[in-house]
Structures are given as C-alpha cells and as structure tokens.
C-alpha cells in the first residue's frame, strides 16, 4: 500500500494529482507543514527535515515532490505519464527543473503574501519582486507553448503535472497570466483535468 504524507494545499498536491491520474489506491495521512505534527518522532524518522510530502511504497521512503512524481509515473504509469525516448525523458526533467528553479519560489511567494500570511506579515515588495522574477521564464514558456497543448512528446505527461502544480501557486496568488496567452490556455486545460479536481479535494 502506498502512503502519502502531506496536505492538499502543500507541495503534496503535485503528488496527489499524479496519484489521481494513475488511479492508484493509497493512504493519505494529512500532515500540515505549518503544524507541530510534522515534528513527531514517527514522522521525523521518515522525513528528518520535517517537510512534506513524503511517500512510502513498500520499503521505499521517498521525499521531494518532483522525485516522487517521477518515481510514480515511471513505475505505475510508464505508458500514461512517462515517455519512451531518452530524448523525451530529458525534456521531462528539463521542464520540471525549469518550473522548480526558475519559478516555484516566486509562485509560492505570491500566494503566501497575498493569501496565506497574516496581513501584518505580508510584503508588497516581495509581491512585486516575485512578479518581476516570473516575467522572463514565463516569456520563454509562453513562446515554447505556442501551438502546443503539452510540454513533451505531444502528450500529457508528468512534466505537465509538475509545471501546472508550480504555476497554480501563482494563480492562487492572483497573478495575471493574460499577457502570456499560451501559458494561460495551457494552465487552464491542465488544471481543469478531472484528476486535478479530485486531488484538490484531498
């Protein structure tokens, strides 16, 4: 039995999306990253950093959401969320790392400082900086997505789950995607998938 630790609005949402797409049975233990439950001795044995998500599949204990998604997609969804060619596999990694390294921090900052944090802890400077940081990578992504529905191999893959998961934080943080019309179209299509709605419900 697969067990996923994390809550649906944390980075565990990336993994919940993948599990839903693959229609896998799993136990969901809702660990809130802002609560002390992540510091229990039992959980710290699984994830010494006290972060979410954590996946347990048999003897395997795996942390880091994107690594978990790669594992699940290759083991249980090779014909659905993975690709056959090494060149396409490299693109899965490329676009996932692009999302994480170029955009995730800014996307998370937007939702934190517009929605999550107490008013007294929010920073308009952080919001402005985050929106500025997103401009160039979104320009690159927008140009790439012209005439495309998916990121890799003309099919829905784990890369789309990872990319949309990251960008969904900016969407929740009221970022205006309208100047990036191809990204906006793509993001709406991926986040409208039934599996994503199921994952969002926890």
PDB file of N, CA and C in Angstrom, residues 6 11 14 21 24 33-34 44 66 69 88 90 95 97 106 108-109 116 123-124 129 136 140 161-162 164 167 181 185:
ATOM      1  N   UNK A   6       1.152  14.484   3.743  1.00  0.00           N
ATOM      2  CA  UNK A   6       1.087  15.858   3.278  1.00  0.00           C
ATOM      3  C   UNK A   6      -0.363  16.281   3.152  1.00  0.00           C
ATOM      4  N   UNK A  11       2.957  21.152  -1.180  1.00  0.00           N
ATOM      5  CA  UNK A  11       3.550  20.539  -2.374  1.00  0.00           C
ATOM      6  C   UNK A  11       3.082  19.106  -2.575  1.00  0.00           C
ATOM      7  N   UNK A  14       1.102  18.212  -5.844  1.00  0.00           N
ATOM      8  CA  UNK A  14       1.689  17.705  -7.084  1.00  0.00           C
ATOM      9  C   UNK A  14       1.539  16.188  -7.143  1.00  0.00           C
ATOM     10  N   UNK A  21      -4.311  10.764 -11.422  1.00  0.00           N
ATOM     11  CA  UNK A  21      -4.206  10.446 -12.848  1.00  0.00           C
ATOM     12  C   UNK A  21      -3.970   8.954 -13.069  1.00  0.00           C
ATOM     13  N   UNK A  24      -4.404   5.268  -8.560  1.00  0.00           N
ATOM     14  CA  UNK A  24      -3.756   4.362  -7.617  1.00  0.00           C
ATOM     15  C   UNK A  24      -4.438   4.419  -6.253  1.00  0.00           C
ATOM     16  N   UNK A  33       2.194  21.233   7.093  1.00  0.00           N
ATOM     17  CA  UNK A  33       3.557  21.731   7.252  1.00  0.00           C
ATOM     18  C   UNK A  33       3.688  22.915   8.200  1.00  0.00           C
ATOM     19  N   UNK A  34       2.554  23.513   8.575  1.00  0.00           N
ATOM     20  CA  UNK A  34       2.595  24.644   9.499  1.00  0.00           C
ATOM     21  C   UNK A  34       2.239  24.246  10.929  1.00  0.00           C
ATOM     22  N   UNK A  44       9.480  12.195  11.791  1.00  0.00           N
ATOM     23  CA  UNK A  44      10.876  12.584  11.590  1.00  0.00           C
ATOM     24  C   UNK A  44      11.745  11.413  11.152  1.00  0.00           C
ATOM     25  N   UNK A  66       8.838  16.333  -6.652  1.00  0.00           N
ATOM     26  CA  UNK A  66       9.093  16.039  -8.058  1.00  0.00           C
ATOM     27  C   UNK A  66       9.745  14.662  -8.224  1.00  0.00           C
ATOM     28  N   UNK A  69       7.009  12.201  -7.965  1.00  0.00           N
ATOM     29  CA  UNK A  69       6.216  12.151  -9.201  1.00  0.00           C
ATOM     30  C   UNK A  69       6.925  11.379 -10.309  1.00  0.00           C
ATOM     31  N   UNK A  88      13.096  12.461 -25.024  1.00  0.00           N
ATOM     32  CA  UNK A  88      11.881  12.997 -24.422  1.00  0.00           C
ATOM     33  C   UNK A  88      11.962  12.942 -22.895  1.00  0.00           C
ATOM     34  N   UNK A  90      14.598  13.354 -21.171  1.00  0.00           N
ATOM     35  CA  UNK A  90      15.405  14.517 -20.790  1.00  0.00           C
ATOM     36  C   UNK A  90      14.542  15.779 -20.728  1.00  0.00           C
ATOM     37  N   UNK A  95      11.849  20.470 -18.139  1.00  0.00           N
ATOM     38  CA  UNK A  95      10.742  21.368 -17.839  1.00  0.00           C
ATOM     39  C   UNK A  95      10.351  21.330 -16.363  1.00  0.00           C
ATOM     40  N   UNK A  97      12.566  20.854 -13.858  1.00  0.00           N
ATOM     41  CA  UNK A  97      13.579  21.665 -13.173  1.00  0.00           C
ATOM     42  C   UNK A  97      13.424  23.138 -13.510  1.00  0.00           C
ATOM     43  N   UNK A 106       9.049  32.163  -6.561  1.00  0.00           N
ATOM     44  CA  UNK A 106       8.245  33.358  -6.825  1.00  0.00           C
ATOM     45  C   UNK A 106       6.758  33.038  -6.761  1.00  0.00           C
ATOM     46  N   UNK A 108       5.261  30.667  -5.026  1.00  0.00           N
ATOM     47  CA  UNK A 108       4.886  30.455  -3.627  1.00  0.00           C
ATOM     48  C   UNK A 108       4.836  31.789  -2.876  1.00  0.00           C
ATOM     49  N   UNK A 109       5.780  32.667  -3.153  1.00  0.00           N
ATOM     50  CA  UNK A 109       5.769  33.986  -2.506  1.00  0.00           C
ATOM     51  C   UNK A 109       4.474  34.736  -2.801  1.00  0.00           C
ATOM     52  N   UNK A 116      -2.045  33.781   2.231  1.00  0.00           N
ATOM     53  CA  UNK A 116      -1.829  32.866   3.354  1.00  0.00           C
ATOM     54  C   UNK A 116      -1.396  33.576   4.627  1.00  0.00           C
ATOM     55  N   UNK A 123       4.152  41.349   2.445  1.00  0.00           N
ATOM     56  CA  UNK A 123       5.066  42.360   1.935  1.00  0.00           C
ATOM     57  C   UNK A 123       4.755  42.674   0.476  1.00  0.00           C
ATOM     58  N   UNK A 124       4.417  43.923   0.210  1.00  0.00           N
ATOM     59  CA  UNK A 124       4.160  44.330  -1.173  1.00  0.00           C
ATOM     60  C   UNK A 124       5.450  44.291  -1.987  1.00  0.00           C
ATOM     61  N   UNK A 129       8.601  41.860  -6.401  1.00  0.00           N
ATOM     62  CA  UNK A 129       9.813  41.157  -6.812  1.00  0.00           C
ATOM     63  C   UNK A 129       9.466  39.801  -7.420  1.00  0.00           C
ATOM     64  N   UNK A 136      10.551  36.771 -17.178  1.00  0.00           N
ATOM     65  CA  UNK A 136      11.398  36.155 -18.201  1.00  0.00           C
ATOM     66  C   UNK A 136      11.095  34.673 -18.390  1.00  0.00           C
ATOM     67  N   UNK A 140       9.635  32.797 -21.865  1.00  0.00           N
ATOM     68  CA  UNK A 140      10.241  31.624 -22.506  1.00  0.00           C
ATOM     69  C   UNK A 140       9.206  30.503 -22.650  1.00  0.00           C
ATOM     70  N   UNK A 161       2.044  17.882 -15.095  1.00  0.00           N
ATOM     71  CA  UNK A 161       1.591  17.912 -13.695  1.00  0.00           C
ATOM     72  C   UNK A 161       2.508  18.793 -12.868  1.00  0.00           C
ATOM     73  N   UNK A 162       3.807  18.609 -13.044  1.00  0.00           N
ATOM     74  CA  UNK A 162       4.776  19.375 -12.257  1.00  0.00           C
ATOM     75  C   UNK A 162       4.724  20.864 -12.581  1.00  0.00           C
ATOM     76  N   UNK A 164       2.205  22.633 -14.023  1.00  0.00           N
ATOM     77  CA  UNK A 164       0.935  23.236 -13.617  1.00  0.00           C
ATOM     78  C   UNK A 164       0.833  23.347 -12.107  1.00  0.00           C
ATOM     79  N   UNK A 167       2.807  26.495 -11.169  1.00  0.00           N
ATOM     80  CA  UNK A 167       2.131  27.718 -11.610  1.00  0.00           C
ATOM     81  C   UNK A 167       0.802  27.942 -10.893  1.00  0.00           C
ATOM     82  N   UNK A 181      -0.520  34.432 -23.142  1.00  0.00           N
ATOM     83  CA  UNK A 181      -1.762  33.786 -23.563  1.00  0.00           C
ATOM     84  C   UNK A 181      -1.628  32.278 -23.731  1.00  0.00           C
ATOM     85  N   UNK A 185      -3.733  29.536 -21.509  1.00  0.00           N
ATOM     86  CA  UNK A 185      -4.533  28.479 -22.133  1.00  0.00           C
ATOM     87  C   UNK A 185      -4.097  27.096 -21.646  1.00  0.00           C
TER      88      UNK A 185
END
